[in-house]
Short mmCIF file of C-alpha atoms in Angstrom, two decimals:
data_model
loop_
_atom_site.label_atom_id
_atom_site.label_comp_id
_atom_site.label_asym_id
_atom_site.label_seq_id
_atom_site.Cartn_x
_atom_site.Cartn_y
_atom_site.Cartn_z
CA UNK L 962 -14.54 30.33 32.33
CA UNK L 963 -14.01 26.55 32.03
CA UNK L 964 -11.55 25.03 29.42
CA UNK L 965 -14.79 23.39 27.31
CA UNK L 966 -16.06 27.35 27.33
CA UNK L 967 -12.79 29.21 26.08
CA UNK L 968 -12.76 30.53 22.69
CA UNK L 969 -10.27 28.59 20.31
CA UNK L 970 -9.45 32.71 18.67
CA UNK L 971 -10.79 35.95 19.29
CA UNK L 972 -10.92 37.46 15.85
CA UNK L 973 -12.02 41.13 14.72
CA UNK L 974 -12.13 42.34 10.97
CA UNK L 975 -12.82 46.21 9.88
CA UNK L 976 -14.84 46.81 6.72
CA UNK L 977 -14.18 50.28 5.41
CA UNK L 978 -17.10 51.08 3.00
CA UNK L 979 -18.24 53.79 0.96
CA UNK L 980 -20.74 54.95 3.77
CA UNK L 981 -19.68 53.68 6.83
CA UNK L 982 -16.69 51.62 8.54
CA UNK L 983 -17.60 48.80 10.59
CA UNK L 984 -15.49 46.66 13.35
CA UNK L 985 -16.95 43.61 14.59
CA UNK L 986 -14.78 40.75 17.30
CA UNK L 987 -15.72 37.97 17.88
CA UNK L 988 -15.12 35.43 19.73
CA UNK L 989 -14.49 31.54 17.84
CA UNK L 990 -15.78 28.28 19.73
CA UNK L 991 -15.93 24.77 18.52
CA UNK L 992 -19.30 22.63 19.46
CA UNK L 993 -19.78 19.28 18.09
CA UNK L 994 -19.42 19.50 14.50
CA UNK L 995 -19.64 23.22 13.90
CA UNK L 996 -17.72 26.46 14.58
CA UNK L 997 -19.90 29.38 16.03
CA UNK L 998 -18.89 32.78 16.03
CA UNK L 999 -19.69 34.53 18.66
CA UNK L 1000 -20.25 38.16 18.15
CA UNK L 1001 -18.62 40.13 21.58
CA UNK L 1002 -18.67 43.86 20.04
CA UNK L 1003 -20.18 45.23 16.60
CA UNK L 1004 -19.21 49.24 16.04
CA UNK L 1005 -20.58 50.60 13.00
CA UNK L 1006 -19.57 54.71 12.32
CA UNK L 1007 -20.60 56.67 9.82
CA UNK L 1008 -17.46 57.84 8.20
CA UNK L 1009 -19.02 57.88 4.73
CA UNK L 1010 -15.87 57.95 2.39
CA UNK L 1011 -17.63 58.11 -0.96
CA UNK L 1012 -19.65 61.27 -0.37
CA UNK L 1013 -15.89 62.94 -0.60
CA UNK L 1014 -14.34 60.97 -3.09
CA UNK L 1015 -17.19 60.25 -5.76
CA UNK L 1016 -17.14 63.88 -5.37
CA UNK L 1017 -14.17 65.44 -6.14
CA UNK L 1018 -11.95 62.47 -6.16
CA UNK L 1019 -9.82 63.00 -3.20
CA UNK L 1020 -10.69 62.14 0.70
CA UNK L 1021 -10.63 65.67 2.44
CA UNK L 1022 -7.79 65.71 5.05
CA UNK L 1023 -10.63 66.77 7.78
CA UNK L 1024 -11.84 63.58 6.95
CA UNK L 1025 -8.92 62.36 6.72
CA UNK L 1026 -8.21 62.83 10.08
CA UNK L 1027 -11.26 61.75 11.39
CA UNK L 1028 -10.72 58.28 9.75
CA UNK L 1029 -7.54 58.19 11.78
CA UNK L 1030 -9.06 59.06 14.60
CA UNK L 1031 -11.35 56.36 14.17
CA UNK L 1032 -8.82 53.53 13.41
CA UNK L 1033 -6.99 55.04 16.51
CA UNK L 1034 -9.78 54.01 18.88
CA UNK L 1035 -10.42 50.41 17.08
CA UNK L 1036 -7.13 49.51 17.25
CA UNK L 1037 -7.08 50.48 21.14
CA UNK L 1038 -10.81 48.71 21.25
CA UNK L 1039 -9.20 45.65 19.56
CA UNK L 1040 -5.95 45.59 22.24
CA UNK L 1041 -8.09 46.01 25.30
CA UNK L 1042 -10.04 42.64 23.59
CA UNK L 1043 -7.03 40.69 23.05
CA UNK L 1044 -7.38 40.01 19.69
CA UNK L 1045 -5.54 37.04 18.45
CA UNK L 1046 -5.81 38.15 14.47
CA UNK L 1047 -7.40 41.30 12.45
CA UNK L 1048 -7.66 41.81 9.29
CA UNK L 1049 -8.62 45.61 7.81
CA UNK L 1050 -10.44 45.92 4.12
CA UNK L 1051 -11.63 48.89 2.31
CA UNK L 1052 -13.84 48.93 -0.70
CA UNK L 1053 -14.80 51.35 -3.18
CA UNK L 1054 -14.34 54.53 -2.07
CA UNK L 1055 -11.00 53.76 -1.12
CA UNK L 1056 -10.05 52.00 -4.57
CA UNK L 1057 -11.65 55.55 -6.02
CA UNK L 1058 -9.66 57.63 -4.25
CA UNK L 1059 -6.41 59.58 -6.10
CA UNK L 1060 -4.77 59.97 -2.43
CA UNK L 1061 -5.58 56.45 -1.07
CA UNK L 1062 -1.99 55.06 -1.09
CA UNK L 1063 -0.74 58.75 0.44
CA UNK L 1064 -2.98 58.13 3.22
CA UNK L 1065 -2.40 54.46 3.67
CA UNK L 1066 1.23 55.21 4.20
CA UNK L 1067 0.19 57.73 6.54
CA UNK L 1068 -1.78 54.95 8.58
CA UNK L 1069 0.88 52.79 8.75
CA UNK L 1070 3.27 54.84 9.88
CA UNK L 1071 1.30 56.38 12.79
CA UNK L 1072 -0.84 53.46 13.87
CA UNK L 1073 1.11 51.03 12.70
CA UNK L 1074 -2.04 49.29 10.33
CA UNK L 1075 -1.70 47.68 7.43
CA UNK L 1076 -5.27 48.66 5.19
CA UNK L 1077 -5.84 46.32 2.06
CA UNK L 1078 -7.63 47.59 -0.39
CA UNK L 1079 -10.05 45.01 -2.26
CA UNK L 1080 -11.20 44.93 -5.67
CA UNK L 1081 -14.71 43.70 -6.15
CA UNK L 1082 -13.91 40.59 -7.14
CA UNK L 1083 -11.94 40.22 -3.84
CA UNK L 1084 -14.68 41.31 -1.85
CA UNK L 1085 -17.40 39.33 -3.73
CA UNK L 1086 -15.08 36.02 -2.52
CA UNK L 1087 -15.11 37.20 0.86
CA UNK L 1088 -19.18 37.42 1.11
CA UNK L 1089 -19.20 33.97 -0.81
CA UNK L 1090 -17.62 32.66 2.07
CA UNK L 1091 -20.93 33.01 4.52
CA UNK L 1092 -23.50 33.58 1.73
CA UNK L 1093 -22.86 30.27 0.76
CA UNK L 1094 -23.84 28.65 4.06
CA UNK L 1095 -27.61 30.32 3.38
CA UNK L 1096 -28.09 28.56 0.03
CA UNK L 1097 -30.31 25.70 -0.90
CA UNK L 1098 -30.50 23.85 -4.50
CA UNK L 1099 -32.13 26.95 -5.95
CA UNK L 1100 -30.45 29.01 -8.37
CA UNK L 1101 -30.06 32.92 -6.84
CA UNK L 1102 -28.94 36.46 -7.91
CA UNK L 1103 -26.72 37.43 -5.09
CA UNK L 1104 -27.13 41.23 -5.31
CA UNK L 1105 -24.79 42.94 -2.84
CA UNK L 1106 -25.40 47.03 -3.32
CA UNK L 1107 -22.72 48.80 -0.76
CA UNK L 1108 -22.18 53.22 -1.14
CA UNK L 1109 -20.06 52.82 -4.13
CA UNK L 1110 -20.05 49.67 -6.31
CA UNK L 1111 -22.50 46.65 -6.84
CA UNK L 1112 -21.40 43.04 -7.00
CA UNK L 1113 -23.56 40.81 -8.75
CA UNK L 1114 -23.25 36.91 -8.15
CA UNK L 1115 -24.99 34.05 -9.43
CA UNK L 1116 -25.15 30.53 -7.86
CA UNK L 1117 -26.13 27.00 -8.73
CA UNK L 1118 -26.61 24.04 -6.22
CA UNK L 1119 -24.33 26.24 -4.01
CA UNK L 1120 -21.71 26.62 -6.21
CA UNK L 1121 -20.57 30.37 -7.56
CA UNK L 1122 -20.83 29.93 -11.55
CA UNK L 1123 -20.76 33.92 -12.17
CA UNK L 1124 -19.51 37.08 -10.82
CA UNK L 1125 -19.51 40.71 -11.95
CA UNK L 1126 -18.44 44.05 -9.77
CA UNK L 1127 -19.84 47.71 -11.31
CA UNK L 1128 -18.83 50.69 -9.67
CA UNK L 1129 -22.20 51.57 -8.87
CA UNK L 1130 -23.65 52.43 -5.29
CA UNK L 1131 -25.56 53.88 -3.24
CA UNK L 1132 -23.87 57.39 -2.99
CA UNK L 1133 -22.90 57.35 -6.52
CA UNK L 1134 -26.61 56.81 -7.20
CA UNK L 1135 -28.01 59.62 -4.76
CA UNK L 1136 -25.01 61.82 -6.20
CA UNK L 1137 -25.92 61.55 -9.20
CA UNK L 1138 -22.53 60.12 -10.28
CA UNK L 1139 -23.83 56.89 -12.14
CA UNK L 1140 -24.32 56.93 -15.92
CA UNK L 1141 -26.69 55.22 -18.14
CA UNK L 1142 -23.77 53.25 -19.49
CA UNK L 1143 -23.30 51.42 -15.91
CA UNK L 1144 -27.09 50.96 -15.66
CA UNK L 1145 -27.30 49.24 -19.04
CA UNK L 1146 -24.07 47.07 -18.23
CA UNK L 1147 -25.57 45.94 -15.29
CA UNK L 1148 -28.71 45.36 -17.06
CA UNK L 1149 -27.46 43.42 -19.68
CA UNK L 1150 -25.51 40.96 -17.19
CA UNK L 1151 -28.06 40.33 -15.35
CA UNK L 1152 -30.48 39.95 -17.81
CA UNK L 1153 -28.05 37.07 -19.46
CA UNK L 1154 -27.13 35.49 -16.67
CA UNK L 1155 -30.31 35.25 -14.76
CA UNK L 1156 -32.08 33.74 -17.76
CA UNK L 1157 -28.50 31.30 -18.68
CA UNK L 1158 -28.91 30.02 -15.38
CA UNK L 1159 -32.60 29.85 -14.82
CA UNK L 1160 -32.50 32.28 -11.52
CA UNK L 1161 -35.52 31.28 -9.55
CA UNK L 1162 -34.92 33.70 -5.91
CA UNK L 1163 -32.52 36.50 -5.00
CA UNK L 1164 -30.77 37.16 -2.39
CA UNK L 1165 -29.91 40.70 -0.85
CA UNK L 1166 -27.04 41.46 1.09
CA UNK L 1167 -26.11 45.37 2.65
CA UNK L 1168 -27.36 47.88 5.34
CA UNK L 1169 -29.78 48.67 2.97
CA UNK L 1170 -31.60 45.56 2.42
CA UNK L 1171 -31.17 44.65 6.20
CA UNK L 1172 -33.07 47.90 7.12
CA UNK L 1173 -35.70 47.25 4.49
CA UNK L 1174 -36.17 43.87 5.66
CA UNK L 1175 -36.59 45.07 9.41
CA UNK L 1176 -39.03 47.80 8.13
CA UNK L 1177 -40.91 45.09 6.65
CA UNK L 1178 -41.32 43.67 9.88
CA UNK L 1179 -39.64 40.39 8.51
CA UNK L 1180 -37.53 38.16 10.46
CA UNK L 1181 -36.66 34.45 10.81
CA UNK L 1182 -34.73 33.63 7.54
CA UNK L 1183 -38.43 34.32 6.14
CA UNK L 1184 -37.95 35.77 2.37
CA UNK L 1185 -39.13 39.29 1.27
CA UNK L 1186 -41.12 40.06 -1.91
CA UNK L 1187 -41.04 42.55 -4.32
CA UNK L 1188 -43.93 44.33 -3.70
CA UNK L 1189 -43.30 44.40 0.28
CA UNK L 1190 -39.61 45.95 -0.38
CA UNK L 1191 -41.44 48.40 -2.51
CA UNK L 1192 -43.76 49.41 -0.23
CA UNK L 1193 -41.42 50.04 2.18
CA UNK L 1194 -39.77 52.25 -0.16
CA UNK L 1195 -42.53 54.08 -0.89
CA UNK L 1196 -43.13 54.62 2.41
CA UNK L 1197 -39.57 56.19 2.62
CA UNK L 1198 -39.50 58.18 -0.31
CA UNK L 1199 -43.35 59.92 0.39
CA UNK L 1200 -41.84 61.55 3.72
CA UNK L 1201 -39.10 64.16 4.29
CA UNK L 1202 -35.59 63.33 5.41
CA UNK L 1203 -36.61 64.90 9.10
CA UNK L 1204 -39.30 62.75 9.59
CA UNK L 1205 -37.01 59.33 8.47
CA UNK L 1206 -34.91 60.70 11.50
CA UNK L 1207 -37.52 61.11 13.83
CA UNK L 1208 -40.42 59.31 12.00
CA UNK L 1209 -38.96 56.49 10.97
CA UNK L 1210 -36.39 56.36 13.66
CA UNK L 1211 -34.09 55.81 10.54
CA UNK L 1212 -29.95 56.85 11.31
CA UNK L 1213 -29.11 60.06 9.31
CA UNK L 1214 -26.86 58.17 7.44
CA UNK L 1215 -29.09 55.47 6.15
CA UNK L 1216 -32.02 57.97 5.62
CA UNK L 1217 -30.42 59.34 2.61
CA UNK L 1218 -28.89 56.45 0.70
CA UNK L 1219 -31.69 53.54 1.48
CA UNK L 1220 -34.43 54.93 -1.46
CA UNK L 1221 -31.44 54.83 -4.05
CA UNK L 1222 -30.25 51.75 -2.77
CA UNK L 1223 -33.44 50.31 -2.85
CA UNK L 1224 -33.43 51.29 -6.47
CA UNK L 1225 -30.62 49.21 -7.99
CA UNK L 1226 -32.11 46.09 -5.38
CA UNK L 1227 -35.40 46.27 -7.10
CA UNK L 1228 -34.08 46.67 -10.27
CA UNK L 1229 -32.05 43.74 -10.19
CA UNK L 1230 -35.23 41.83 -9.12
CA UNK L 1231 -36.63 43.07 -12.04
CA UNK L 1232 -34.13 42.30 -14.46
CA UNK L 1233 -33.74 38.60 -13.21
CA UNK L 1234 -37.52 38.50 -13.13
CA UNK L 1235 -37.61 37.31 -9.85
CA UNK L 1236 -40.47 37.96 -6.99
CA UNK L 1237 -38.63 36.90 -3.91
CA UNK L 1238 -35.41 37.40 -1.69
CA UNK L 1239 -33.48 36.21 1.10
CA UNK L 1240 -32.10 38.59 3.67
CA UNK L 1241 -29.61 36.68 5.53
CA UNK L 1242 -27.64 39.95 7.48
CA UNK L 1243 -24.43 38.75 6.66
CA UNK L 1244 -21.83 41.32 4.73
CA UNK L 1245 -17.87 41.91 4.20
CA UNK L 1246 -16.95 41.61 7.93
CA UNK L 1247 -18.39 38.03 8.05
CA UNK L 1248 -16.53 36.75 5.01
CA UNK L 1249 -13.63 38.73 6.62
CA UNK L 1250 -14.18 36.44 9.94
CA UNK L 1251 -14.45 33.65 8.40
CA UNK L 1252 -11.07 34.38 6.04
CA UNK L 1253 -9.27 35.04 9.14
CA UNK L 1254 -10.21 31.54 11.08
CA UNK L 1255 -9.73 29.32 7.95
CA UNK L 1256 -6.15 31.15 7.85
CA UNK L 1257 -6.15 29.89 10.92
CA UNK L 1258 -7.17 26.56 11.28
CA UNK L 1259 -7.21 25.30 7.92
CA UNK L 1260 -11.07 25.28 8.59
CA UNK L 1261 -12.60 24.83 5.07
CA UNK L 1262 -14.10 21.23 5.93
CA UNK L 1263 -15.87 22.29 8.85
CA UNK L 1264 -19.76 23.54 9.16
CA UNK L 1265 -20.28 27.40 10.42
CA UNK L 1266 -22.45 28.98 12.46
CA UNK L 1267 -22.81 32.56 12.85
CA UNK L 1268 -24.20 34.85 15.24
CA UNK L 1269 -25.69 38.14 15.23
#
């Protein structure tokens, strides 16, 4: 590889959601004015967290183990890449948890990783730092549904101007462990908000809405309406969870949770009384990326490119 073609960093962040736990590297190169990221290995599992803890409260030490079996291998993945930098969040289901900081410790002391745990203002920030890049002068609902919590975001010419987190999902959802206090909440905000700041467009960001948006046979940076997330979901719901396997060719994991994730999307949408969204397929390991390489190189001023 020539000295114009080597990476300036080879950076990897691990998002531990309420569903699944996702490692992506990447590899960081400078070209003219902008910075691409070049993704060199994406590993999504499906660990799902939150089907324990929203549960009963507690991670399970089988899954417990599991999880550390899991970090086990990234770490080793991330040595035999020669990471420069990593940086490990968890989410929800983690925040939820009564034994989190037990098993933390546990983590550290065996693998030697440090896990931070982010509130959902935290990670909200950290998806503002790539959503922002797909913006133009409209003013959008960001609506970012993960397994256990919703963050709502609204901008204007670019610019964050509002930001709310519930701890709503979708596993809480499909367990049945919302409540009609959350739903109105979230109602109510973005009711307000959408109507203080004259939303015009949404735009979607999880597995969810990626899937949907695939299923849709969109692509491009082309938006999505309503009625065509809809009738994907219909489409979903009418047939039985084999036949999203083997149908649908949807994972196991995402067969389950897309309908009631789907649900707090469109409801949103509804709420804001908008009719269209972007899907740019961007989520928590981006923003994590792109934390790491302005840590880095101080690289606030520069233009980003990502990709996928």
């Amino acid at each position: 590889m020539s000295e114009a073609t080597q990476p300036l960093l080879k950076l990897a962040a691990i998002d531990i959601g309420s569903n699944a736990v996702r490692c992506q590297i990447s590899n960081i190169f400078r070209f003219e004015d902008h910075t691409l990221f070049k993704r060199v290995e994406y590993i999504r599992y499906p660990m799902r967290l939150g089907e324990d803890v929203f549960a009963t409260g507690l991670i399970s030490r089988p899954k417990a183990e599991k999880f550390m079996k899991l970090l086990h291998a990234l770490h080793l993945l991330m040595q035999v890449h020669e990471v420069d930098d990593f940086m490990i969040c968890a989410t929800s289901a983690m925040r939820s948890a009564t034994n989190a900081p037990e098993l933390l410790d546990e983590i550290h002391q065996k693998l030697g990783l440090r896990i931070q745990v982010i509130d959902g203002t935290t990670e909200a920030d950290l998806i503002n730092l790539v959503i922002r890049q797909q913006l133009d002068s409209q003013n959008y609902l960001h609506i970012d549904v993960g397994g256990g919590s919703t963050e709502f975001n609204i901008y204007v010419n670019r610019m964050k101007v509002a930001s709310q987190s519930f701890e709503q999902g979708s596993i809480r959802h499909m367990q049945g462990e919302d409540s009609i206090e959350i739903w109105q909440a979230m109602q109510n905000w973005v009711t307000e908000k959408a109507r203080l700041y004259h939303v015009s467009q949404a735009i979607g960001t999880g597995g969810n809405i990626n899937k949907i948006y695939e299923m849709a046979g969109k692509m491009g940076g082309k938006p999505i309406y309503r009625d065509q997330i809809e009738e994907v979901v219909n489409r979903i719901a009418c047939v039985s969870m084999e036949e999203r396997v083997k149908v649908l060719l949807l994972n196991a994991d995402r067969a389950d949770v897309i309908v009631p994730a789907a649900e707090i999307y469109l409801s949103a949408m509804k709420w804001a009384q908008v009719d269209t969204m972007q899907v740019p397929q961007v989520g928590l390991k981006d923003g994590i990326l792109q934390s790491l390489y302005e840590r880095h190189q101080g690289a606030t001023q520069h233009h980003f490119k990502l990709d996928f």
